Amino acid sequence: MLNLYPKSKDMGTNISWKDYILFITTVLFPYYTWPHFIFYAKDILRICDTNKVPETKTENESEEIFGIVYRLQDEVKGTIEEAATKKYLKEEIILSLQMVLEKYTLGSTHFRFALNNFIERTSKNNCSIHLDEDELKLMWLR
């Protein structure tokens, strides 16, 4: 067999492709992955932490929360329908919705986001008014 790559005295000329790819991979992999570990270290540790059991709500607690949200939706809908029949001004509608929302405490922003969408849609359909984000946030501050 004819040897196309004769051995020479230079050290770097006798490297196989397998060795080259292995070397490049071992050098470049840490170089490109270390920023992920630095910037997302807390998330990675949280995912890898097996000692903590994630807190899950029981089925009864979830049903109770959804029941509260549905009652709040019904009360908001009734308030907006009443405002439409009595032809309230926009400020009066916001004030009456503030009074309804202050009865309920929803710590989760997911429910607030969904309720804001419901309030915006219902007030647009029933009263022909558009509530912007600042007005929706104002309703929850009271």
Tab-separated table of N, CA and C in Angstrom:
chain	number	residue	atom	x	y	z
A	1	MET	N	0.853	-1.163	0.000
A	1	MET	CA	0.000	0.000	0.000
A	1	MET	C	0.903	1.231	0.000
A	2	LEU	N	0.494	2.196	-0.795
A	2	LEU	CA	1.259	3.414	-0.954
A	2	LEU	C	0.872	4.399	0.141
A	3	ASN	N	1.825	4.888	0.870
A	3	ASN	CA	1.579	5.833	1.950
A	3	ASN	C	1.657	7.243	1.373
A	4	LEU	N	0.521	7.920	1.295
A	4	LEU	CA	0.489	9.264	0.736
A	4	LEU	C	0.993	10.311	1.719
A	5	TYR	N	0.948	10.010	2.971
A	5	TYR	CA	1.395	10.947	4.000
A	5	TYR	C	2.624	10.368	4.691
A	6	PRO	N	3.762	10.626	4.148
A	6	PRO	CA	4.955	10.076	4.792
A	6	PRO	C	5.214	10.768	6.120
A	7	LYS	N	5.809	10.048	7.030
A	7	LYS	CA	6.117	10.605	8.344
A	7	LYS	C	7.229	11.626	8.184
A	8	SER	N	7.008	12.740	8.831
A	8	SER	CA	8.029	13.788	8.778
A	8	SER	C	8.431	14.157	10.186
A	9	LYS	N	9.384	15.050	10.275
A	9	LYS	CA	9.881	15.454	11.579
A	9	LYS	C	9.012	16.548	12.194
A	10	ASP	N	8.125	17.166	11.396
A	10	ASP	CA	7.231	18.185	11.947
A	10	ASP	C	6.140	17.522	12.766
A	11	MET	N	5.809	18.141	13.912
A	11	MET	CA	4.840	17.542	14.825
A	11	MET	C	3.395	17.694	14.352
A	12	GLY	N	3.015	18.784	13.706
A	12	GLY	CA	1.632	19.051	13.391
A	12	GLY	C	1.129	18.468	12.097
A	13	THR	N	1.924	17.859	11.296
A	13	THR	CA	1.477	17.384	10.000
A	13	THR	C	0.937	15.971	10.022
A	14	ASN	N	1.024	15.290	11.099
A	14	ASN	CA	0.607	13.897	11.144
A	14	ASN	C	-0.629	13.732	12.037
A	15	ILE	N	-1.662	14.567	11.829
A	15	ILE	CA	-2.880	14.521	12.627
A	15	ILE	C	-4.004	13.968	11.741
A	16	SER	N	-4.731	12.999	12.257
A	16	SER	CA	-5.846	12.443	11.480
A	16	SER	C	-7.087	13.327	11.629
A	17	TRP	N	-8.033	13.160	10.715
A	17	TRP	CA	-9.274	13.939	10.781
A	17	TRP	C	-10.046	13.632	12.053
A	18	LYS	N	-10.017	12.428	12.492
A	18	LYS	CA	-10.705	12.030	13.719
A	18	LYS	C	-10.128	12.790	14.909
A	19	ASP	N	-8.817	12.865	15.017
A	19	ASP	CA	-8.183	13.598	16.104
A	19	ASP	C	-8.486	15.094	16.017
A	20	TYR	N	-8.485	15.625	14.798
A	20	TYR	CA	-8.765	17.045	14.599
A	20	TYR	C	-10.194	17.390	15.046
A	21	ILE	N	-11.162	16.593	14.627
A	21	ILE	CA	-12.563	16.843	14.989
A	21	ILE	C	-12.765	16.678	16.494
A	22	LEU	N	-12.131	15.687	17.084
A	22	LEU	CA	-12.231	15.481	18.528
A	22	LEU	C	-11.646	16.675	19.292
A	23	PHE	N	-10.512	17.173	18.835
A	23	PHE	CA	-9.891	18.325	19.480
A	23	PHE	C	-10.769	19.572	19.348
A	24	ILE	N	-11.262	19.852	18.161
A	24	ILE	CA	-12.093	21.031	17.930
A	24	ILE	C	-13.377	20.943	18.755
A	25	THR	N	-13.982	19.779	18.837
A	25	THR	CA	-15.210	19.600	19.606
A	25	THR	C	-14.965	19.838	21.089
A	26	THR	N	-13.879	19.299	21.615
A	26	THR	CA	-13.615	19.474	23.042
A	26	THR	C	-13.243	20.906	23.382
A	27	VAL	N	-12.734	21.667	22.436
A	27	VAL	CA	-12.395	23.060	22.692
A	27	VAL	C	-13.609	23.970	22.491
A	28	LEU	N	-14.359	23.756	21.416
A	28	LEU	CA	-15.461	24.656	21.086
A	28	LEU	C	-16.725	24.413	21.901
A	29	PHE	N	-16.981	23.203	22.308
A	29	PHE	CA	-18.194	22.926	23.086
A	29	PHE	C	-18.224	23.737	24.381
A	30	PRO	N	-17.185	23.702	25.202
A	30	PRO	CA	-17.227	24.537	26.412
A	30	PRO	C	-17.265	26.040	26.092
A	31	TYR	N	-16.576	26.436	25.037
A	31	TYR	CA	-16.538	27.847	24.660
A	31	TYR	C	-17.937	28.379	24.346
A	32	TYR	N	-18.754	27.592	23.654
A	32	TYR	CA	-20.090	28.048	23.274
A	32	TYR	C	-21.170	27.741	24.317
A	33	THR	N	-20.908	26.860	25.253
A	33	THR	CA	-21.937	26.537	26.246
A	33	THR	C	-21.772	27.256	27.567
A	34	TRP	N	-20.603	27.773	27.894
A	34	TRP	CA	-20.430	28.420	29.189
A	34	TRP	C	-21.332	29.626	29.380
A	35	PRO	N	-21.632	30.453	28.359
A	35	PRO	CA	-22.560	31.572	28.609
A	35	PRO	C	-23.938	31.092	29.063
A	36	HIS	N	-24.381	29.970	28.555
A	36	HIS	CA	-25.682	29.440	28.966
A	36	HIS	C	-25.667	29.070	30.447
A	37	PHE	N	-24.581	28.479	30.885
A	37	PHE	CA	-24.489	28.102	32.290
A	37	PHE	C	-24.380	29.327	33.193
A	38	ILE	N	-23.711	30.355	32.722
A	38	ILE	CA	-23.567	31.561	33.539
A	38	ILE	C	-24.896	32.312	33.632
A	39	PHE	N	-25.546	32.537	32.495
A	39	PHE	CA	-26.758	33.343	32.489
A	39	PHE	C	-27.989	32.588	32.982
A	40	TYR	N	-27.996	31.281	32.828
A	40	TYR	CA	-29.162	30.495	33.213
A	40	TYR	C	-28.850	29.528	34.350
A	41	ALA	N	-27.885	29.863	35.187
A	41	ALA	CA	-27.468	28.956	36.258
A	41	ALA	C	-28.606	28.670	37.227
A	42	LYS	N	-29.366	29.707	37.591
A	42	LYS	CA	-30.465	29.502	38.537
A	42	LYS	C	-31.523	28.571	37.958
A	43	ASP	N	-31.854	28.773	36.687
A	43	ASP	CA	-32.851	27.905	36.052
A	43	ASP	C	-32.348	26.472	35.945
A	44	ILE	N	-31.092	26.321	35.591
A	44	ILE	CA	-30.526	24.975	35.460
A	44	ILE	C	-30.498	24.281	36.816
A	45	LEU	N	-30.099	24.999	37.864
A	45	LEU	CA	-30.080	24.395	39.205
A	45	LEU	C	-31.488	24.063	39.685
A	46	ARG	N	-32.451	24.923	39.346
A	46	ARG	CA	-33.832	24.655	39.756
A	46	ARG	C	-34.353	23.398	39.069
A	47	ILE	N	-34.018	23.215	37.809
A	47	ILE	CA	-34.466	22.030	37.078
A	47	ILE	C	-33.773	20.776	37.606
A	48	CYS	N	-32.490	20.899	37.895
A	48	CYS	CA	-31.710	19.739	38.337
A	48	CYS	C	-31.895	19.414	39.813
A	49	ASP	N	-32.464	20.316	40.580
A	49	ASP	CA	-32.625	20.089	42.019
A	49	ASP	C	-33.720	19.052	42.251
A	50	THR	N	-33.329	17.923	42.752
A	50	THR	CA	-34.292	16.839	42.965
A	50	THR	C	-34.803	16.797	44.397
A	51	ASN	N	-34.221	17.609	45.281
A	51	ASN	CA	-34.643	17.585	46.674
A	51	ASN	C	-35.975	18.283	46.884
A	52	LYS	N	-36.264	19.267	46.063
A	52	LYS	CA	-37.492	20.018	46.245
A	52	LYS	C	-38.626	19.370	45.459
A	53	VAL	N	-39.738	19.267	46.108
A	53	VAL	CA	-40.936	18.763	45.454
A	53	VAL	C	-41.750	19.982	45.031
A	54	PRO	N	-42.107	20.087	43.754
A	54	PRO	CA	-42.865	21.262	43.334
A	54	PRO	C	-44.211	21.321	44.028
A	55	GLU	N	-44.587	22.538	44.397
A	55	GLU	CA	-45.856	22.721	45.086
A	55	GLU	C	-46.992	22.633	44.071
A	56	THR	N	-47.898	21.723	44.320
A	56	THR	CA	-49.053	21.586	43.440
A	56	THR	C	-50.300	21.787	44.259
A	57	LYS	N	-51.231	22.416	43.646
A	57	LYS	CA	-52.498	22.635	44.336
A	57	LYS	C	-53.336	21.374	44.234
A	58	THR	N	-54.074	21.139	45.276
A	58	THR	CA	-54.950	19.983	45.242
A	58	THR	C	-56.125	20.277	44.329
A	59	GLU	N	-56.839	19.263	43.997
A	59	GLU	CA	-57.977	19.421	43.096
A	59	GLU	C	-59.043	20.323	43.716
A	60	ASN	N	-59.247	20.215	45.021
A	60	ASN	CA	-60.258	21.043	45.687
A	60	ASN	C	-59.876	22.518	45.653
A	61	GLU	N	-58.571	22.825	45.858
A	61	GLU	CA	-58.126	24.215	45.817
A	61	GLU	C	-58.296	24.797	44.416
A	62	SER	N	-57.982	24.021	43.394
A	62	SER	CA	-58.136	24.487	42.021
A	62	SER	C	-59.600	24.757	41.696
A	63	GLU	N	-60.475	23.863	42.119
A	63	GLU	CA	-61.901	24.070	41.885
A	63	GLU	C	-62.396	25.316	42.609
A	64	GLU	N	-61.879	25.553	43.807
A	64	GLU	CA	-62.283	26.733	44.575
A	64	GLU	C	-61.841	28.022	43.872
A	65	ILE	N	-60.600	28.034	43.366
A	65	ILE	CA	-60.100	29.219	42.664
A	65	ILE	C	-60.917	29.478	41.409
A	66	PHE	N	-61.186	28.423	40.635
A	66	PHE	CA	-61.979	28.609	39.425
A	66	PHE	C	-63.401	29.045	39.757
A	67	GLY	N	-63.931	28.562	40.861
A	67	GLY	CA	-65.257	29.007	41.289
A	67	GLY	C	-65.271	30.493	41.604
A	68	ILE	N	-64.234	30.972	42.270
A	68	ILE	CA	-64.132	32.400	42.576
A	68	ILE	C	-64.028	33.215	41.295
A	69	VAL	N	-63.217	32.745	40.371
A	69	VAL	CA	-63.049	33.467	39.102
A	69	VAL	C	-64.370	33.515	38.337
A	70	TYR	N	-65.101	32.412	38.299
A	70	TYR	CA	-66.382	32.403	37.586
A	70	TYR	C	-67.404	33.327	38.252
A	71	ARG	N	-67.413	33.346	39.590
A	71	ARG	CA	-68.320	34.278	40.287
A	71	ARG	C	-67.954	35.724	39.978
A	72	LEU	N	-66.673	36.003	39.952
A	72	LEU	CA	-66.216	37.350	39.630
A	72	LEU	C	-66.602	37.721	38.203
A	73	GLN	N	-66.440	36.795	37.277
A	73	GLN	CA	-66.855	37.061	35.890
A	73	GLN	C	-68.343	37.373	35.818
A	74	ASP	N	-69.151	36.598	36.517
A	74	ASP	CA	-70.599	36.850	36.508
A	74	ASP	C	-70.923	38.221	37.079
A	75	GLU	N	-70.247	38.586	38.165
A	75	GLU	CA	-70.516	39.876	38.782
A	75	GLU	C	-70.051	41.028	37.882
A	76	VAL	N	-68.914	40.848	37.228
A	76	VAL	CA	-68.423	41.870	36.295
A	76	VAL	C	-69.379	42.008	35.126
A	77	LYS	N	-69.844	40.893	34.608
A	77	LYS	CA	-70.778	40.928	33.479
A	77	LYS	C	-72.072	41.640	33.879
A	78	GLY	N	-72.587	41.326	35.068
A	78	GLY	CA	-73.794	41.987	35.548
A	78	GLY	C	-73.600	43.483	35.724
A	79	THR	N	-72.432	43.876	36.237
A	79	THR	CA	-72.140	45.295	36.430
A	79	THR	C	-72.062	46.024	35.092
A	80	ILE	N	-71.431	45.408	34.118
A	80	ILE	CA	-71.316	46.049	32.805
A	80	ILE	C	-72.669	46.112	32.111
A	81	GLU	N	-73.481	45.063	32.246
A	81	GLU	CA	-74.825	45.100	31.640
A	81	GLU	C	-75.681	46.171	32.290
A	82	GLU	N	-75.567	46.324	33.618
A	82	GLU	CA	-76.303	47.377	34.312
A	82	GLU	C	-75.836	48.754	33.849
A	83	ALA	N	-74.523	48.901	33.665
A	83	ALA	CA	-73.974	50.177	33.189
A	83	ALA	C	-74.451	50.482	31.778
A	84	ALA	N	-74.636	49.451	30.977
A	84	ALA	CA	-75.106	49.666	29.607
A	84	ALA	C	-76.567	50.109	29.595
A	85	THR	N	-77.383	49.501	30.447
A	85	THR	CA	-78.802	49.881	30.464
A	85	THR	C	-79.007	51.268	31.056
A	86	LYS	N	-78.168	51.646	32.028
A	86	LYS	CA	-78.299	52.962	32.652
A	86	LYS	C	-77.448	54.025	31.953
A	87	LYS	N	-76.723	53.612	30.898
A	87	LYS	CA	-75.896	54.504	30.088
A	87	LYS	C	-74.881	55.274	30.939
A	88	TYR	N	-74.085	54.522	31.696
A	88	TYR	CA	-73.024	55.119	32.506
A	88	TYR	C	-71.942	55.694	31.595
A	89	LEU	N	-71.224	56.671	32.111
A	89	LEU	CA	-70.039	57.178	31.445
A	89	LEU	C	-68.889	56.202	31.675
A	90	LYS	N	-67.845	56.372	30.902
A	90	LYS	CA	-66.698	55.477	31.006
A	90	LYS	C	-66.097	55.501	32.412
A	91	GLU	N	-65.975	56.671	33.005
A	91	GLU	CA	-65.396	56.795	34.347
A	91	GLU	C	-66.274	56.106	35.390
A	92	GLU	N	-67.588	56.184	35.219
A	92	GLU	CA	-68.505	55.523	36.151
A	92	GLU	C	-68.404	54.003	36.029
A	93	ILE	N	-68.208	53.526	34.810
A	93	ILE	CA	-68.044	52.078	34.610
A	93	ILE	C	-66.757	51.604	35.285
A	94	ILE	N	-65.684	52.364	35.113
A	94	ILE	CA	-64.408	51.992	35.737
A	94	ILE	C	-64.540	51.985	37.255
A	95	LEU	N	-65.208	52.985	37.803
A	95	LEU	CA	-65.399	53.057	39.250
A	95	LEU	C	-66.236	51.884	39.766
A	96	SER	N	-67.306	51.553	39.055
A	96	SER	CA	-68.142	50.435	39.505
A	96	SER	C	-67.396	49.105	39.390
A	97	LEU	N	-66.548	48.961	38.360
A	97	LEU	CA	-65.751	47.739	38.242
A	97	LEU	C	-64.681	47.676	39.334
A	98	GLN	N	-64.141	48.830	39.722
A	98	GLN	CA	-63.192	48.853	40.831
A	98	GLN	C	-63.845	48.340	42.106
A	99	MET	N	-65.073	48.752	42.339
A	99	MET	CA	-65.777	48.325	43.545
A	99	MET	C	-66.032	46.826	43.536
A	100	VAL	N	-66.293	46.275	42.356
A	100	VAL	CA	-66.501	44.825	42.249
A	100	VAL	C	-65.189	44.087	42.472
A	101	LEU	N	-64.111	44.561	41.835
A	101	LEU	CA	-62.831	43.859	41.893
A	101	LEU	C	-62.168	43.923	43.266
A	102	GLU	N	-62.484	44.955	44.051
A	102	GLU	CA	-61.847	45.053	45.361
A	102	GLU	C	-62.364	43.996	46.341
A	103	LYS	N	-63.498	43.393	46.038
A	103	LYS	CA	-64.029	42.325	46.892
A	103	LYS	C	-63.201	41.046	46.762
A	104	TYR	N	-62.524	40.893	45.613
A	104	TYR	CA	-61.795	39.658	45.315
A	104	TYR	C	-60.302	39.950	45.304
A	105	THR	N	-59.536	39.031	45.849
A	105	THR	CA	-58.080	39.155	45.790
A	105	THR	C	-57.546	38.005	44.953
A	106	LEU	N	-57.017	38.353	43.808
A	106	LEU	CA	-56.425	37.349	42.933
A	106	LEU	C	-54.938	37.628	42.830
A	107	GLY	N	-54.145	36.810	43.488
A	107	GLY	CA	-52.705	37.001	43.466
A	107	GLY	C	-52.077	36.615	42.140
A	108	SER	N	-52.707	35.728	41.423
A	108	SER	CA	-52.148	35.240	40.172
A	108	SER	C	-52.411	36.218	39.044
A	109	THR	N	-51.369	36.583	38.348
A	109	THR	CA	-51.526	37.493	37.216
A	109	THR	C	-52.174	36.806	36.027
A	110	HIS	N	-52.132	35.469	36.000
A	110	HIS	CA	-52.776	34.749	34.904
A	110	HIS	C	-54.287	35.009	34.927
A	111	PHE	N	-54.859	34.977	36.104
A	111	PHE	CA	-56.286	35.228	36.210
A	111	PHE	C	-56.601	36.687	35.921
A	112	ARG	N	-55.738	37.561	36.370
A	112	ARG	CA	-55.959	38.984	36.090
A	112	ARG	C	-55.906	39.260	34.596
A	113	PHE	N	-54.965	38.648	33.920
A	113	PHE	CA	-54.860	38.828	32.475
A	113	PHE	C	-56.122	38.334	31.775
A	114	ALA	N	-56.587	37.166	32.167
A	114	ALA	CA	-57.799	36.613	31.570
A	114	ALA	C	-59.020	37.477	31.901
A	115	LEU	N	-59.100	37.934	33.150
A	115	LEU	CA	-60.227	38.788	33.535
A	115	LEU	C	-60.172	40.145	32.834
A	116	ASN	N	-58.973	40.687	32.657
A	116	ASN	CA	-58.860	41.942	31.909
A	116	ASN	C	-59.354	41.783	30.472
A	117	ASN	N	-59.014	40.670	29.857
A	117	ASN	CA	-59.522	40.400	28.505
A	117	ASN	C	-61.040	40.288	28.508
A	118	PHE	N	-61.584	39.614	29.524
A	118	PHE	CA	-63.034	39.463	29.633
A	118	PHE	C	-63.704	40.812	29.838
A	119	ILE	N	-63.138	41.646	30.719
A	119	ILE	CA	-63.713	42.970	30.987
A	119	ILE	C	-63.652	43.832	29.737
A	120	GLU	N	-62.529	43.803	29.060
A	120	GLU	CA	-62.372	44.609	27.848
A	120	GLU	C	-63.371	44.190	26.770
A	121	ARG	N	-63.498	42.903	26.565
A	121	ARG	CA	-64.410	42.390	25.535
A	121	ARG	C	-65.872	42.674	25.895
A	122	THR	N	-66.235	42.450	27.163
A	122	THR	CA	-67.620	42.646	27.590
A	122	THR	C	-68.009	44.125	27.537
A	123	SER	N	-67.107	44.997	27.980
A	123	SER	CA	-67.428	46.429	27.946
A	123	SER	C	-67.498	46.945	26.519
A	124	LYS	N	-66.701	46.384	25.644
A	124	LYS	CA	-66.749	46.793	24.226
A	124	LYS	C	-68.048	46.333	23.580
A	125	ASN	N	-68.478	45.115	23.890
A	125	ASN	CA	-69.698	44.574	23.274
A	125	ASN	C	-70.964	45.203	23.851
A	126	ASN	N	-71.004	45.424	25.150
A	126	ASN	CA	-72.234	45.904	25.788
A	126	ASN	C	-72.337	47.423	25.837
A	127	CYS	N	-71.220	48.094	26.101
A	127	CYS	CA	-71.261	49.547	26.308
A	127	CYS	C	-70.612	50.337	25.171
A	128	SER	N	-70.004	49.649	24.235
A	128	SER	CA	-69.303	50.284	23.113
A	128	SER	C	-68.200	51.224	23.583
A	129	ILE	N	-67.490	50.822	24.642
A	129	ILE	CA	-66.349	51.605	25.090
A	129	ILE	C	-65.116	50.718	25.050
A	130	HIS	N	-63.988	51.361	24.816
A	130	HIS	CA	-62.716	50.644	24.776
A	130	HIS	C	-61.898	51.022	26.002
A	131	LEU	N	-61.482	50.033	26.759
A	131	LEU	CA	-60.641	50.249	27.937
A	131	LEU	C	-59.200	49.901	27.576
A	132	ASP	N	-58.288	50.853	27.782
A	132	ASP	CA	-56.887	50.561	27.498
A	132	ASP	C	-56.219	49.922	28.713
A	133	GLU	N	-54.945	49.572	28.559
A	133	GLU	CA	-54.243	48.856	29.627
A	133	GLU	C	-54.147	49.661	30.911
A	134	ASP	N	-53.922	50.959	30.792
A	134	ASP	CA	-53.806	51.793	31.992
A	134	ASP	C	-55.115	51.812	32.773
A	135	GLU	N	-56.218	51.873	32.075
A	135	GLU	CA	-57.520	51.873	32.747
A	135	GLU	C	-57.797	50.518	33.395
A	136	LEU	N	-57.386	49.455	32.736
A	136	LEU	CA	-57.573	48.115	33.323
A	136	LEU	C	-56.697	47.944	34.563
A	137	LYS	N	-55.481	48.441	34.527
A	137	LYS	CA	-54.606	48.373	35.708
A	137	LYS	C	-55.173	49.215	36.844
A	138	LEU	N	-55.741	50.355	36.492
A	138	LEU	CA	-56.317	51.253	37.495
A	138	LEU	C	-57.450	50.570	38.266
A	139	MET	N	-58.199	49.717	37.590
A	139	MET	CA	-59.313	49.030	38.260
A	139	MET	C	-58.831	48.113	39.364
A	140	TRP	N	-57.646	47.525	39.223
A	140	TRP	CA	-57.132	46.578	40.209
A	140	TRP	C	-56.437	47.268	41.377
A	141	LEU	N	-56.124	48.549	41.268
A	141	LEU	CA	-55.335	49.233	42.297
A	141	LEU	C	-56.117	49.603	43.539
A	142	ARG	N	-57.366	49.725	43.452
A	142	ARG	CA	-58.170	50.207	44.564
A	142	ARG	C	-58.089	49.313	45.765
